[in-house]
PDB file of C-alpha atoms in Angstrom:
ATOM      1  CA  MET A  26      -6.164 -47.815 -19.411  1.00 55.00           C
ATOM      2  CA  GLN A  27      -9.477 -45.861 -19.482  1.00 55.00           C
ATOM      3  CA  ILE A  28      -7.923 -42.868 -19.597  1.00 65.00           C
ATOM      4  CA  ALA A  29      -5.896 -43.783 -22.189  1.00 55.00           C
ATOM      5  CA  LEU A  30      -9.165 -44.705 -23.782  1.00 52.00           C
ATOM      6  CA  ILE A  31     -10.889 -41.388 -23.124  1.00 56.00           C
ATOM      7  CA  ALA A  32      -8.105 -39.826 -23.832  1.00 52.00           C
ATOM      8  CA  GLY A  33      -8.064 -41.264 -27.354  1.00 51.00           C
ATOM      9  CA  PHE A  34     -11.882 -40.209 -27.719  1.00 49.00           C
ATOM     10  CA  PHE A  35     -11.748 -36.942 -27.166  1.00 50.00           C
ATOM     11  CA  SER A  36      -8.267 -36.640 -29.134  1.00 56.00           C
ATOM     12  CA  SER A  37     -10.584 -37.910 -32.301  1.00 53.00           C
ATOM     13  CA  ILE A  38     -12.981 -35.824 -31.719  1.00 56.00           C
ATOM     14  CA  PHE A  39     -10.766 -32.406 -31.756  1.00 52.00           C
ATOM     15  CA  ALA A  40      -9.022 -34.215 -34.833  1.00 50.00           C
ATOM     16  CA  LEU A  41     -12.424 -34.309 -36.703  1.00 47.00           C
ATOM     17  CA  MET A  42     -13.795 -31.134 -35.339  1.00 52.00           C
ATOM     18  CA  CYS A  43     -10.244 -29.308 -37.144  1.00 50.00           C
ATOM     19  CA  PHE A  44     -10.638 -31.862 -39.978  1.00 47.00           C
ATOM     20  CA  VAL A  45     -13.864 -30.499 -40.735  1.00 45.00           C
ATOM     21  CA  PHE A  46     -14.351 -26.923 -39.112  1.00 48.00           C
ATOM     22  CA  LEU A  47     -11.005 -25.395 -39.599  1.00 53.00           C
ATOM     23  CA  PRO A  48      -9.740 -23.957 -42.760  1.00 56.00           C
ATOM     24  CA  SER A  49      -6.407 -25.791 -44.983  1.00 50.00           C
ATOM     25  CA  LYS A  50      -4.293 -23.925 -46.359  1.00 50.00           C
ATOM     26  CA  TYR A  51      -5.577 -24.996 -50.099  1.00 46.00           C
ATOM     27  CA  GLY A  52      -9.168 -23.524 -49.046  1.00 49.00           C
ATOM     28  CA  ASP A  53     -11.769 -22.925 -46.811  1.00 54.00           C
ATOM     29  CA  SER A  54     -12.701 -25.875 -44.627  1.00 50.00           C
ATOM     30  CA  ILE A  55     -15.510 -28.700 -45.311  1.00 47.00           C
ATOM     31  CA  PHE A  56     -17.732 -27.409 -42.700  1.00 44.00           C
ATOM     32  CA  GLY A  57     -17.551 -23.649 -44.761  1.00 49.00           C
ATOM     33  CA  VAL A  58     -17.937 -25.073 -48.336  1.00 45.00           C
ATOM     34  CA  THR A  59     -20.661 -27.315 -47.521  1.00 51.00           C
ATOM     35  CA  VAL A  60     -22.670 -24.313 -45.906  1.00 47.00           C
ATOM     36  CA  GLU A  61     -21.657 -22.293 -48.845  1.00 53.00           C
ATOM     37  CA  SER A  62     -22.849 -24.624 -50.842  1.00 54.00           C
ATOM     38  CA  ALA A  63     -25.857 -25.356 -49.878  1.00 51.00           C
ATOM     39  CA  GLN A  64     -26.525 -21.520 -49.696  1.00 53.00           C
ATOM     40  CA  ASN A  65     -25.170 -21.496 -53.178  1.00 55.00           C
ATOM     41  CA  ARG A  66     -28.309 -24.169 -53.967  1.00 58.00           C
ATOM     42  CA  LEU A  67     -31.018 -22.233 -51.861  1.00 55.00           C
ATOM     43  CA  MET A  68     -29.973 -18.952 -53.729  1.00 54.00           C
ATOM     44  CA  ASN A  69     -30.372 -20.770 -57.459  1.00 56.00           C
ATOM     45  CA  LEU A  70     -33.790 -22.177 -56.069  1.00 55.00           C
ATOM     46  CA  LEU A  71     -35.536 -19.237 -54.537  1.00 56.00           C
ATOM     47  CA  THR A  72     -33.534 -16.210 -56.355  1.00 58.00           C
ATOM     48  CA  PRO A  73     -32.721 -18.007 -60.058  1.00 61.00           C
ATOM     49  CA  GLU A  74     -30.167 -15.844 -62.002  1.00 68.00           C
ATOM     50  CA  ASP A  75     -32.582 -13.261 -63.812  1.00 70.00           C
ATOM     51  CA  ILE A  76     -33.682 -12.015 -60.447  1.00 73.00           C
ATOM     52  CA  GLN A  77     -30.623 -12.173 -58.917  1.00 73.00           C
ATOM     53  CA  GLU A  78     -29.208  -9.648 -61.783  1.00 76.00           C
ATOM     54  CA  LYS A  79     -32.464  -7.672 -61.286  1.00 77.00           C
ATOM     55  CA  LEU A  80     -31.405  -6.941 -57.155  1.00 76.00           C
ATOM     56  CA  GLU A  81     -28.346  -6.491 -58.254  1.00 78.00           C
ATOM     57  CA  ILE A  82     -28.777  -3.473 -60.486  1.00 80.00           C
ATOM     58  CA  ILE A  83     -30.921  -2.461 -57.494  1.00 77.00           C
ATOM     59  CA  ASP A  84     -28.293  -2.601 -55.137  1.00 76.00           C
ATOM     60  CA  LYS A  85     -30.088  -5.063 -53.494  1.00 74.00           C
ATOM     61  CA  GLU A  86     -27.635  -8.163 -51.612  1.00 71.00           C
ATOM     62  CA  PRO A  87     -29.374 -11.532 -53.230  1.00 67.00           C
ATOM     63  CA  LYS A  88     -27.826 -13.415 -49.875  1.00 70.00           C
ATOM     64  CA  LYS A  89     -29.190 -10.968 -47.636  1.00 73.00           C
ATOM     65  CA  VAL A  90     -33.095 -11.330 -49.773  1.00 69.00           C
ATOM     66  CA  LEU A  91     -32.016 -15.076 -49.601  1.00 69.00           C
ATOM     67  CA  LEU A  92     -32.096 -14.908 -45.886  1.00 72.00           C
ATOM     68  CA  ASN A  93     -35.138 -12.630 -45.591  1.00 71.00           C
ATOM     69  CA  ALA A  94     -37.024 -15.512 -47.719  1.00 70.00           C
ATOM     70  CA  LEU A  95     -35.380 -18.167 -45.362  1.00 72.00           C
ATOM     71  CA  THR A  96     -36.622 -15.832 -42.450  1.00 75.00           C
ATOM     72  CA  TYR A  97     -40.575 -15.618 -43.627  1.00 71.00           C
ATOM     73  CA  GLY A  98     -40.635 -19.256 -44.097  1.00 72.00           C
ATOM     74  CA  LEU A  99     -39.278 -20.234 -40.946  1.00 76.00           C
ATOM     75  CA  LEU A 100     -41.546 -17.493 -39.200  1.00 75.00           C
ATOM     76  CA  PHE A 101     -44.793 -18.826 -41.094  1.00 70.00           C
ATOM     77  CA  GLY A 102     -43.620 -22.441 -40.207  1.00 72.00           C
ATOM     78  CA  LEU A 103     -43.039 -21.958 -36.488  1.00 76.00           C
ATOM     79  CA  ILE A 104     -46.326 -20.374 -35.746  1.00 72.00           C
ATOM     80  CA  GLY A 105     -48.018 -22.606 -37.869  1.00 69.00           C
ATOM     81  CA  THR A 106     -46.771 -25.586 -35.962  1.00 72.00           C
ATOM     82  CA  LEU A 107     -47.499 -23.858 -32.874  1.00 72.00           C
ATOM     83  CA  ALA A 108     -51.008 -22.613 -33.337  1.00 69.00           C
ATOM     84  CA  THR A 109     -52.121 -26.120 -34.750  1.00 67.00           C
ATOM     85  CA  PHE A 110     -50.362 -28.515 -32.408  1.00 69.00           C
ATOM     86  CA  LYS A 111     -52.928 -28.590 -29.538  1.00 69.00           C
ATOM     87  CA  LYS A 112     -55.371 -29.678 -31.890  1.00 67.00           C
ATOM     88  CA  LEU A 113     -54.197 -31.354 -34.911  1.00 65.00           C
ATOM     89  CA  GLY A 114     -50.647 -33.260 -32.977  1.00 68.00           C
ATOM     90  CA  GLY A 115     -48.049 -35.000 -35.289  1.00 68.00           C
ATOM     91  CA  LEU A 116     -49.578 -33.236 -38.100  1.00 68.00           C
ATOM     92  CA  SER A 117     -49.415 -29.319 -37.443  1.00 69.00           C
ATOM     93  CA  ILE A 118     -45.790 -30.385 -38.588  1.00 75.00           C
ATOM     94  CA  MET A 119     -47.410 -31.113 -42.289  1.00 75.00           C
ATOM     95  CA  VAL A 120     -49.384 -27.798 -41.904  1.00 68.00           C
ATOM     96  CA  GLY A 121     -45.554 -25.988 -40.588  1.00 71.00           C
ATOM     97  CA  ILE A 122     -43.911 -27.446 -43.959  1.00 75.00           C
ATOM     98  CA  ILE A 123     -46.705 -25.542 -46.041  1.00 73.00           C
ATOM     99  CA  LEU A 124     -47.152 -22.419 -44.432  1.00 70.00           C
ATOM    100  CA  ALA A 125     -43.374 -22.438 -44.335  1.00 72.00           C
ATOM    101  CA  LEU A 126     -42.938 -23.316 -48.232  1.00 73.00           C
ATOM    102  CA  LEU A 127     -45.883 -20.482 -48.461  1.00 71.00           C
ATOM    103  CA  GLY A 128     -43.485 -18.021 -46.870  1.00 70.00           C
ATOM    104  CA  LEU A 129     -40.614 -18.871 -48.774  1.00 71.00           C
ATOM    105  CA  VAL A 130     -43.062 -18.006 -51.544  1.00 72.00           C
ATOM    106  CA  LEU A 131     -43.933 -14.771 -50.030  1.00 72.00           C
ATOM    107  CA  GLY A 132     -40.055 -14.111 -50.126  1.00 70.00           C
ATOM    108  CA  ARG A 133     -39.109 -14.942 -53.810  1.00 71.00           C
ATOM    109  CA  ILE A 134     -42.457 -12.386 -54.437  1.00 73.00           C
ATOM    110  CA  ALA A 135     -40.798  -9.764 -52.449  1.00 73.00           C
ATOM    111  CA  ALA A 136     -37.670  -9.883 -54.249  1.00 72.00           C
ATOM    112  CA  GLU A 137     -39.224  -9.538 -57.881  1.00 73.00           C
ATOM    113  CA  GLN A 138     -41.874  -6.526 -56.642  1.00 77.00           C
ATOM    114  CA  GLU A 139     -38.659  -4.761 -55.459  1.00 79.00           C
ATOM    115  CA  TYR A 140     -37.001  -4.219 -58.730  1.00 81.00           C
ATOM    116  CA  SER A 141     -40.765  -4.198 -60.394  1.00 80.00           C
ATOM    117  CA  LYS A 142     -41.522  -0.852 -58.052  1.00 82.00           C
ATOM    118  CA  TRP A 143     -37.896   0.218 -58.726  1.00 85.00           C
ATOM    119  CA  GLN A 144     -39.098   0.088 -62.461  1.00 83.00           C
ATOM    120  CA  ALA A 145     -42.104   1.673 -62.648  1.00 83.00           C
ATOM    121  CA  LYS A 146     -40.396   4.679 -60.905  1.00 85.00           C
ATOM    122  CA  VAL A 147     -38.265   5.002 -63.848  1.00 86.00           C
ATOM    123  CA  PHE A 148     -41.078   5.103 -65.842  1.00 84.00           C
ATOM    124  CA  GLU A 149     -42.875   7.678 -64.178  1.00 84.00           C
ATOM    125  CA  GLY A 150     -39.970  10.476 -65.415  1.00 86.00           C
ATOM    126  CA  VAL A 151     -39.101   8.965 -69.322  1.00 86.00           C
ATOM    127  CA  PRO A 152     -42.551  11.473 -70.136  1.00 85.00           C
ATOM    128  CA  THR A 153     -40.546  14.615 -68.327  1.00 87.00           C
ATOM    129  CA  LEU A 154     -37.521  13.750 -70.102  1.00 87.00           C
ATOM    130  CA  VAL A 155     -38.615  13.532 -73.723  1.00 85.00           C
ATOM    131  CA  ASN A 156     -40.767  16.365 -73.532  1.00 85.00           C
ATOM    132  CA  PHE A 157     -37.266  18.847 -71.860  1.00 88.00           C
ATOM    133  CA  PHE A 158     -34.557  17.163 -73.526  1.00 86.00           C
ATOM    134  CA  PRO A 159     -36.071  18.099 -77.523  1.00 83.00           C
ATOM    135  CA  ALA A 160     -36.766  21.479 -76.078  1.00 83.00           C
ATOM    136  CA  PHE A 161     -33.189  22.344 -74.829  1.00 86.00           C
ATOM    137  CA  LEU A 162     -31.307  21.050 -77.995  1.00 81.00           C
ATOM    138  CA  GLU A 163     -33.727  23.709 -79.598  1.00 82.00           C
ATOM    139  CA  VAL A 164     -31.968  26.501 -78.011  1.00 83.00           C
ATOM    140  CA  PRO A 165     -28.868  27.672 -80.482  1.00 83.00           C
ATOM    141  CA  GLY A 166     -25.517  26.312 -79.396  1.00 81.00           C
ATOM    142  CA  ILE A 167     -26.607  23.874 -76.872  1.00 83.00           C
ATOM    143  CA  THR A 168     -24.782  20.544 -77.214  1.00 83.00           C
ATOM    144  CA  PRO A 169     -26.577  17.212 -76.730  1.00 83.00           C
ATOM    145  CA  ARG A 170     -24.365  16.445 -73.445  1.00 84.00           C
ATOM    146  CA  GLU A 171     -25.601  20.294 -72.335  1.00 87.00           C
ATOM    147  CA  ALA A 172     -28.971  19.542 -72.990  1.00 86.00           C
ATOM    148  CA  LEU A 173     -29.011  15.967 -70.803  1.00 86.00           C
ATOM    149  CA  ALA A 174     -27.390  17.616 -68.135  1.00 88.00           C
ATOM    150  CA  LEU A 175     -29.904  20.485 -67.972  1.00 90.00           C
ATOM    151  CA  THR A 176     -32.929  18.172 -68.326  1.00 90.00           C
ATOM    152  CA  LEU A 177     -31.408  16.452 -64.728  1.00 89.00           C
ATOM    153  CA  PRO A 178     -32.892  18.591 -62.371  1.00 90.00           C
ATOM    154  CA  PHE A 179     -36.030  18.319 -63.551  1.00 91.00           C
ATOM    155  CA  LEU A 180     -36.285  14.761 -63.497  1.00 90.00           C
ATOM    156  CA  SER A 181     -37.598  12.450 -60.939  1.00 88.00           C
ATOM    157  CA  GLU A 182     -35.850   9.556 -58.739  1.00 88.00           C
ATOM    158  CA  PRO A 183     -34.538   6.715 -59.580  1.00 88.00           C
ATOM    159  CA  LEU A 184     -34.576   8.184 -63.230  1.00 87.00           C
ATOM    160  CA  LYS A 185     -32.146  11.216 -62.212  1.00 89.00           C
ATOM    161  CA  SER A 186     -29.890   9.083 -61.040  1.00 89.00           C
ATOM    162  CA  GLU A 187     -29.764   6.206 -64.112  1.00 89.00           C
ATOM    163  CA  MET A 188     -28.994   9.662 -66.396  1.00 89.00           C
ATOM    164  CA  TRP A 189     -26.701  10.616 -64.085  1.00 90.00           C
ATOM    165  CA  SER A 190     -24.369   7.748 -64.213  1.00 90.00           C
ATOM    166  CA  ALA A 191     -24.934   7.810 -68.592  1.00 87.00           C
ATOM    167  CA  LEU A 192     -23.985  11.404 -68.389  1.00 87.00           C
ATOM    168  CA  ASP A 193     -20.831  10.807 -66.384  1.00 89.00           C
ATOM    169  CA  VAL A 194     -19.748   7.801 -68.676  1.00 87.00           C
ATOM    170  CA  ILE A 195     -20.529  10.440 -71.782  1.00 86.00           C
ATOM    171  CA  GLN A 196     -18.148  12.700 -70.355  1.00 84.00           C
ATOM    172  CA  ARG A 197     -15.178  10.654 -69.317  1.00 87.00           C
ATOM    173  CA  GLU A 198     -15.099   8.208 -72.357  1.00 85.00           C
ATOM    174  CA  GLY A 199     -17.494  10.330 -74.834  1.00 81.00           C
ATOM    175  CA  LYS A 200     -19.455   6.902 -75.702  1.00 85.00           C
ATOM    176  CA  ALA A 201     -22.839   8.011 -75.963  1.00 85.00           C
ATOM    177  CA  LYS A 202     -24.003   4.747 -77.322  1.00 87.00           C
ATOM    178  CA  LYS A 203     -22.578   2.708 -74.612  1.00 88.00           C
ATOM    179  CA  ALA A 204     -24.078   5.245 -71.933  1.00 88.00           C
ATOM    180  CA  MET A 205     -27.598   4.391 -73.083  1.00 88.00           C
ATOM    181  CA  ASN A 206     -27.241   0.428 -73.850  1.00 89.00           C
ATOM    182  CA  ASN A 207     -26.023   0.519 -70.339  1.00 89.00           C
ATOM    183  CA  PHE A 208     -29.144   2.468 -69.542  1.00 88.00           C
ATOM    184  CA  ALA A 209     -31.434   0.093 -71.432  1.00 87.00           C
ATOM    185  CA  LYS A 210     -29.813  -3.160 -70.253  1.00 88.00           C
ATOM    186  CA  ARG A 211     -30.569  -2.278 -66.508  1.00 87.00           C
ATOM    187  CA  LEU A 212     -34.729  -1.459 -67.389  1.00 85.00           C
ATOM    188  CA  LYS A 213     -34.939  -4.397 -69.631  1.00 84.00           C
ATOM    189  CA  HIS A 214     -37.853  -3.044 -71.434  1.00 82.00           C
ATOM    190  CA  PRO A 215     -38.883  -2.457 -75.369  1.00 82.00           C
ATOM    191  CA  CYS A 216     -39.604   0.885 -75.085  1.00 81.00           C
ATOM    192  CA  ILE A 217     -36.409   2.237 -73.191  1.00 84.00           C
ATOM    193  CA  ASP A 218     -34.586   0.290 -75.713  1.00 86.00           C
ATOM    194  CA  ALA A 219     -36.344   2.541 -78.212  1.00 84.00           C
ATOM    195  CA  LEU A 220     -35.751   5.742 -75.906  1.00 84.00           C
ATOM    196  CA  ALA A 221     -32.341   4.581 -75.714  1.00 86.00           C
ATOM    197  CA  ILE A 222     -31.572   4.565 -79.666  1.00 85.00           C
ATOM    198  CA  ARG A 223     -33.208   8.213 -79.993  1.00 83.00           C
ATOM    199  CA  LEU A 224     -31.060   9.660 -77.273  1.00 84.00           C
ATOM    200  CA  ALA A 225     -27.837   8.014 -78.454  1.00 84.00           C
ATOM    201  CA  SER A 226     -28.516   9.449 -81.723  1.00 81.00           C
ATOM    202  CA  ALA A 227     -28.250  12.695 -80.387  1.00 79.00           C
ATOM    203  CA  TRP A 228     -24.710  12.821 -80.088  1.00 78.00           C
ATOM    204  CA  ASP A 229     -24.354  11.643 -84.287  1.00 70.00           C
ATOM    205  CA  ALA A 230     -26.946  13.530 -85.904  1.00 67.00           C
ATOM    206  CA  LYS A 231     -29.034  16.522 -85.497  1.00 69.00           C
ATOM    207  CA  VAL A 232     -31.887  16.456 -83.760  1.00 65.00           C
ATOM    208  CA  THR A 233     -35.066  17.838 -84.058  1.00 67.00           C
ATOM    209  CA  PRO A 234     -37.679  18.158 -81.626  1.00 65.00           C
ATOM    210  CA  ASP A 235     -39.642  15.417 -83.207  1.00 71.00           C
ATOM    211  CA  LEU A 236     -37.365  13.668 -82.566  1.00 72.00           C
ATOM    212  CA  PHE A 237     -39.111  11.105 -79.899  1.00 76.00           C
ATOM    213  CA  ASP A 238     -42.659  11.625 -81.527  1.00 75.00           C
ATOM    214  CA  ASP A 239     -43.337   7.831 -82.875  1.00 75.00           C
ATOM    215  CA  LEU A 240     -42.576   6.630 -79.037  1.00 76.00           C
ATOM    216  CA  MET A 241     -44.971   8.746 -77.613  1.00 76.00           C
ATOM    217  CA  ASP A 242     -48.177   6.211 -77.839  1.00 75.00           C
ATOM    218  CA  GLN A 243     -45.288   3.564 -75.744  1.00 77.00           C
ATOM    219  CA  ILE A 244     -44.932   5.860 -73.717  1.00 75.00           C
ATOM    220  CA  GLU A 245     -48.139   6.601 -72.252  1.00 76.00           C
ATOM    221  CA  HIS A 246     -48.498   2.801 -72.644  1.00 74.00           C
ATOM    222  CA  LEU A 247     -45.361   2.883 -70.024  1.00 70.00           C
ATOM    223  CA  LYS A 248     -46.982   5.518 -68.097  1.00 69.00           C
ATOM    224  CA  ARG A 249     -50.128   3.440 -67.370  1.00 73.00           C
ATOM    225  CA  GLU A 250     -47.953   0.601 -66.953  1.00 68.00           C
ATOM    226  CA  ALA A 251     -46.419   1.977 -63.579  1.00 64.00           C
ATOM    227  CA  ALA A 252     -49.449   2.692 -62.474  1.00 64.00           C
ATOM    228  CA  SER A 253     -50.816  -1.038 -63.088  1.00 65.00           C
ATOM    229  CA  LYS A 254     -47.004  -2.086 -61.601  1.00 60.00           C
ATOM    230  CA  LYS A 255     -48.138  -0.708 -58.167  1.00 58.00           C
ATOM    231  CA  THR A 256     -51.769  -2.252 -57.952  1.00 62.00           C
ATOM    232  CA  ALA A 257     -49.977  -5.674 -59.201  1.00 59.00           C
ATOM    233  CA  VAL A 258     -47.856  -5.919 -56.249  1.00 57.00           C
ATOM    234  CA  ASN A 259     -50.072  -5.213 -53.863  1.00 59.00           C
ATOM    235  CA  THR A 260     -52.674  -7.488 -55.171  1.00 63.00           C
ATOM    236  CA  ALA A 261     -50.019 -10.251 -55.119  1.00 58.00           C
ATOM    237  CA  PHE A 262     -49.321 -10.189 -51.688  1.00 58.00           C
ATOM    238  CA  LEU A 263     -53.118  -9.681 -50.413  1.00 62.00           C
ATOM    239  CA  ALA A 264     -53.675 -12.966 -52.641  1.00 61.00           C
ATOM    240  CA  LEU A 265     -50.571 -14.897 -51.061  1.00 57.00           C
ATOM    241  CA  VAL A 266     -51.543 -13.794 -47.781  1.00 60.00           C
ATOM    242  CA  GLY A 267     -55.077 -14.900 -48.653  1.00 62.00           C
ATOM    243  CA  VAL A 268     -53.716 -18.422 -49.103  1.00 59.00           C
ATOM    244  CA  ILE A 269     -51.968 -18.458 -45.900  1.00 59.00           C
ATOM    245  CA  GLY A 270     -54.927 -17.098 -44.236  1.00 61.00           C
ATOM    246  CA  CYS A 271     -57.132 -20.250 -45.023  1.00 63.00           C
ATOM    247  CA  VAL A 272     -54.737 -23.048 -45.158  1.00 57.00           C
ATOM    248  CA  ALA A 273     -54.374 -21.832 -41.273  1.00 58.00           C
ATOM    249  CA  LEU A 274     -57.925 -21.935 -41.170  1.00 59.00           C
ATOM    250  CA  LEU A 275     -58.438 -24.911 -42.636  1.00 60.00           C
ATOM    251  CA  SER A 276     -55.474 -26.011 -40.197  1.00 55.00           C
ATOM    252  CA  GLU A 277     -57.428 -24.525 -37.035  1.00 57.00           C
ATOM    253  CA  PHE A 278     -61.176 -25.586 -37.639  1.00 56.00           C
ATOM    254  CA  GLY A 279     -61.173 -27.464 -41.198  1.00 55.00           C
ATOM    255  CA  LEU A 280     -59.581 -30.842 -40.150  1.00 57.00           C
ATOM    256  CA  PRO A 281     -60.774 -31.066 -36.647  1.00 60.00           C
ATOM    257  CA  ALA A 282     -64.996 -30.610 -37.860  1.00 56.00           C
ATOM    258  CA  TYR A 283     -63.459 -33.420 -40.354  1.00 53.00           C
ATOM    259  CA  LYS A 284     -62.955 -35.754 -37.902  1.00 59.00           C
ATOM    260  CA  PHE A 285     -65.789 -34.747 -35.774  1.00 58.00           C
ATOM    261  CA  ILE A 286     -68.253 -35.275 -38.987  1.00 58.00           C
ATOM    262  CA  THR A 287     -66.598 -38.689 -39.602  1.00 60.00           C
ATOM    263  CA  SER A 288     -66.879 -39.910 -36.224  1.00 63.00           C
ATOM    264  CA  LYS A 289     -70.342 -39.540 -36.260  1.00 60.00           C
ATOM    265  CA  PHE A 290     -70.898 -40.973 -39.755  1.00 60.00           C
ATOM    266  CA  ILE A 291     -68.919 -44.253 -38.777  1.00 59.00           C
ATOM    267  CA  GLY A 292     -70.389 -44.007 -34.956  1.00 52.00           C
ATOM    268  CA  PHE A 293     -74.321 -44.498 -36.792  1.00 45.00           C
TER     269      PHE A 293
END
């Protein structure tokens, strides 16, 4: 009788594990679906659709970025809990949770700043593009496609790669407007939108050297924006690291000091 009960118990456990973990003919296992659902919820929370789109533009996997953010959070939380456990006891768990949340925020900021840094690097090459492209078009017999191809070697990355992609679309499909629209959508900036429109117009009308003259003020602003983005990245990280440091100091010295002062006050 006991053997039958034990066999039935283990058989039930085995059947339950097969049901939960093994995929069926209709799709993934319950465990797999649950994990994927939780992963998608976390991804939407930490990396919304707009951030996911930006990450895909710069060839970063959103799932990998999510994993990095979780790693930051768990690492900060674990360090905070272990560092304060001796002095705070159970309260160290709260410190760990706070530091874990700050770590997740740090991971999210890092994801957003990856696109900003890429965007700033593209902006740095725009002045070269607006100087060389019209100059090559002034040469008799040079077509807009040839002028763009001649301009590419003078451009810095990643603008060079973006223009290569646009030129490839133009060569294969002959659709300059489509190529430049794709370029503008990836950069997500009003000045780049205007720049793309003028580049596309070179295939439809005769271009003069003053093609980009009305954009020069905006292009100067782009140069300043590229420099400010680099500074903003460093400032954001320093600010968040400072907050994490303050939380750590408060948990390490502030709470024990508060307990000491209140105990003395009550003692009097």
